[in-house]
Structures are given as C-alpha cells and as structure tokens.
Amino acid sequence: MQASLNRLIAALQPAYEVPAIDRPLPDPLYSTPFSGRYWQIEATDNGQITRSRSLWDQVLATPRPRVADGEVFTRATGPEGQVLALLTRQVAVEVDDGTRGFVITIAEDRRVVDQARVSFRRDMIITLAALGLVIVLAAYLQVKFGLLPLVSIRKEIEAVRRGDQERIGGPYPDELLSLVEEVNDLLSIHEKANEHARSRASDLAHGLKTPLAALQQMAERLREKGQASEAGLIEEVVREMQERVDYQLRLASLRIRSTSHVASASLNAALIRTLMVLKKTARGEDLHWVVELGEDCAIDIHRQDLLELVGIITENAAKWATTSVRINTTTADGYAMVTIADDGPGIAPAQMTELGQRGKRLDETRSGTGLGLAIAAEIVRLNRGEMSFGESRMGGLEVVLKLPLAKTD
C-alpha cells in the first residue's frame, strides 16, 4: 500500500483543476470495479475528487491529516460494505500560481489480509499440532524402548523372588551393568548370610547332641543306682533342650519373606500330595477322609512351606481323630480358607489360646513335642496369613487357615 501510494503521488498532475495522474498504477485490480483495491485523490482547494475505476461511483470517507503528520493508517467502509484499510497522506505541490494541497488515499479490502492471516493461523496450527504429535510420539517411543531394559530387570527380579532363578542374567546396556552387578552381589550376600545362619544353627545342634547324649546316659546310670528323682530331672532338662534345638532347626529352614516377595503354590496340589502320604500310614488307613476341595487356587507362599503347613495340620488331625477327618477349601476376598476338622476328643475352650505356642502339649499321654502347631503358626505368620482354632461340628478340633492368594499380573 505504501509503494502504491508513492507511485500515485509520483504520477499526480497538480496543474489540472480536477486531480489527474499521467499513468495508471501497474496493479490491474485498481481498474477492476469493486476489486478490493482502490485509490482516491482529493484536491483540498476546490474539493474535486479523482478515483480509481475500481471505486466506480463511490467516494471514500478519508481522514484529513496534516502535511506534517505524514501517512495515516485508518479504517473505512468500502463500496460493498466491506472493511477497508486506508493509507492516507496529504501533500503540498508547487504549481505556477502557488501551492496546491491534495489528500491521497490508497485503500485495500482487509478481508484479503484477514483471510491470509486465518489461513496462516490454520496452517500453523495444523503444522504445530502435527509437529507436537510427532514429538510426543517420538518421546513416548524413546521412553518406552529406552525403559525396556529396566522392565526386563524388574521381571528377572520377580523371577528371583519366586525362586525361578537365582541371579539376574542379561545382556543389558552398559549403563545398567553396574546396577545388575550390585543387585547380584546383594543376592549373593543375602544367600551367603542365610546359608551361614543355617550352618551355624546346624553346627550348634550337632554340637549339643553329644553333651545331651552324655546327660541322657548319666540319667540312666543314676536311675540304675536308684536315684530316680535326679534321673527324671536330668531327663526333663535333656528333653527340653532337644525340643528347643528341633524347633530352631525347623525355623531355620523356613523362608523369611517381605511384602515385596512373590511366591505361588497350588493349594489343591499340596493337600492331595499330603493326603496321599498320610493315607499310606497305619493311622491314615484307619480313618475316613472327607475332602471337599474348591476350585484350585495359587497361594502366596513357597511350595515347600505350604506342604509343611498342610502336613502339620492334617497330621495333627489324623493323630487325634477317632474315626474321620474332614477337609474343605473356599476362596473369598483375596484369601483361601482351609478348614481341617476331626472327630477326636477336642480341646476345652480355655485351652484354645495355648494352641500354637512352642512346646505346649495339652495331652501328655500322647507322643509328640508340641512343636508342630508352633511351626505351623510361624509359617502362617511369615506368610501374612491367619490360623484360628475352634470346636468342629464333629466334636473335635477345627483348624481354619486363612492364606493370601498369589498376586496375578
């Protein structure tokens, strides 16, 4: 618009009463009616107006800037009601009889500029949106594939927790090798510490066997000499020591777990295996076994510990049962419920709280050390379960195990 204004001023013929130009502007739109580009020249001394053919018979309402103001940029209404952008300048031109003033205006339909701006904005939005989508997708892929080694490490750690493997394998990127090595070293230290603890417990047990055997022989000699009271006292101490040693050895074999450890064992498989063994014993053959197993489920406990737990409870029920033992399983609210009941003599309610305590034998007439239920209680506690006792409908003891189900990914 400024270039067109300068050309129009240069082509102005000031000597004519009606303003005129000696050559048309090069843009053909100024000659096309209502094309959106217009020019207008008004003489300030007589008000005569010359305008482009594109204005046809319309006259633009233009401002009256002073010569010193230079160019003025305003808006006005065009021939067809459109909004025009006006660039106006007042000039003073020397003529033979003095100076004449002219108000010269270049106008352009703002719709063209607005459409170009809208088009540019639309193109920029589409381009930036596409670029942003590509950047987000690239970042997602970079994070996804960049973290794949960490996901693999997590799966291997879970496999270590389940006992499926002993170490984290590989290969892994150089950036993660130090982490893998540190975790493997930590696993080695943990394993060595557990093995050392078990070895020390085993050494202690073996070390105590000889003194305990000597004490037992001493008690027998005293009994032969007629000192039955002293012999009985020594035998009681020896039995207590042997029970303590057996208890600690059994505990040393249990697997200490934290909430992050992952384990899984089939409940029905453990029960079936235990029952197959018990039914082959003399006591198990004489009993009637009523077994109602629900749908098989995985328990959050190591397989060997589950076999130990089920074996202790069922063996205890077989020991005290008169004619039959009933076993049934159910699942609810993330737990498996195992109920083992017998038709034996049962236990007085006042003595229920003493069950599961180490070394507690509520009937001294039967063989045993009283450690079985204590070991079972310890297994249940280590695996975040619950064990309760009550009177069964058959008249004997009823043991209810509440064990957490294994987590599934």
GROMACS .gro file of C-alpha atoms in nm, residues 37 78 100 115 117 133 160 177 214 244 275 288 309 321 387:
model
   15
   37ARG     CA    1  -0.810  -0.225  -0.414
   78GLY     CA    2  -1.590   0.009   0.131
  100ARG     CA    3  -0.197   2.314  -0.405
  115GLN     CA    4  -0.819  -1.446   0.514
  117ARG     CA    5  -0.399  -1.441   0.848
  133LEU     CA    6   0.218  -3.513   1.787
  160VAL     CA    7   1.430  -6.432   4.166
  177LEU     CA    8   2.554  -5.323   3.412
  214ALA     CA    9   2.608  -8.778   7.771
  244ARG     CA   10   1.447  -7.622   7.163
  275LEU     CA   11  -0.327  -8.685   5.189
  288HIS     CA   12  -1.240  -9.195   5.695
  309LEU     CA   13   0.200  -7.624   5.687
  321ALA     CA   14  -0.925  -8.813   6.520
  387MET     CA   15  -0.474  -6.950   6.188
   0.00000   0.00000   0.00000
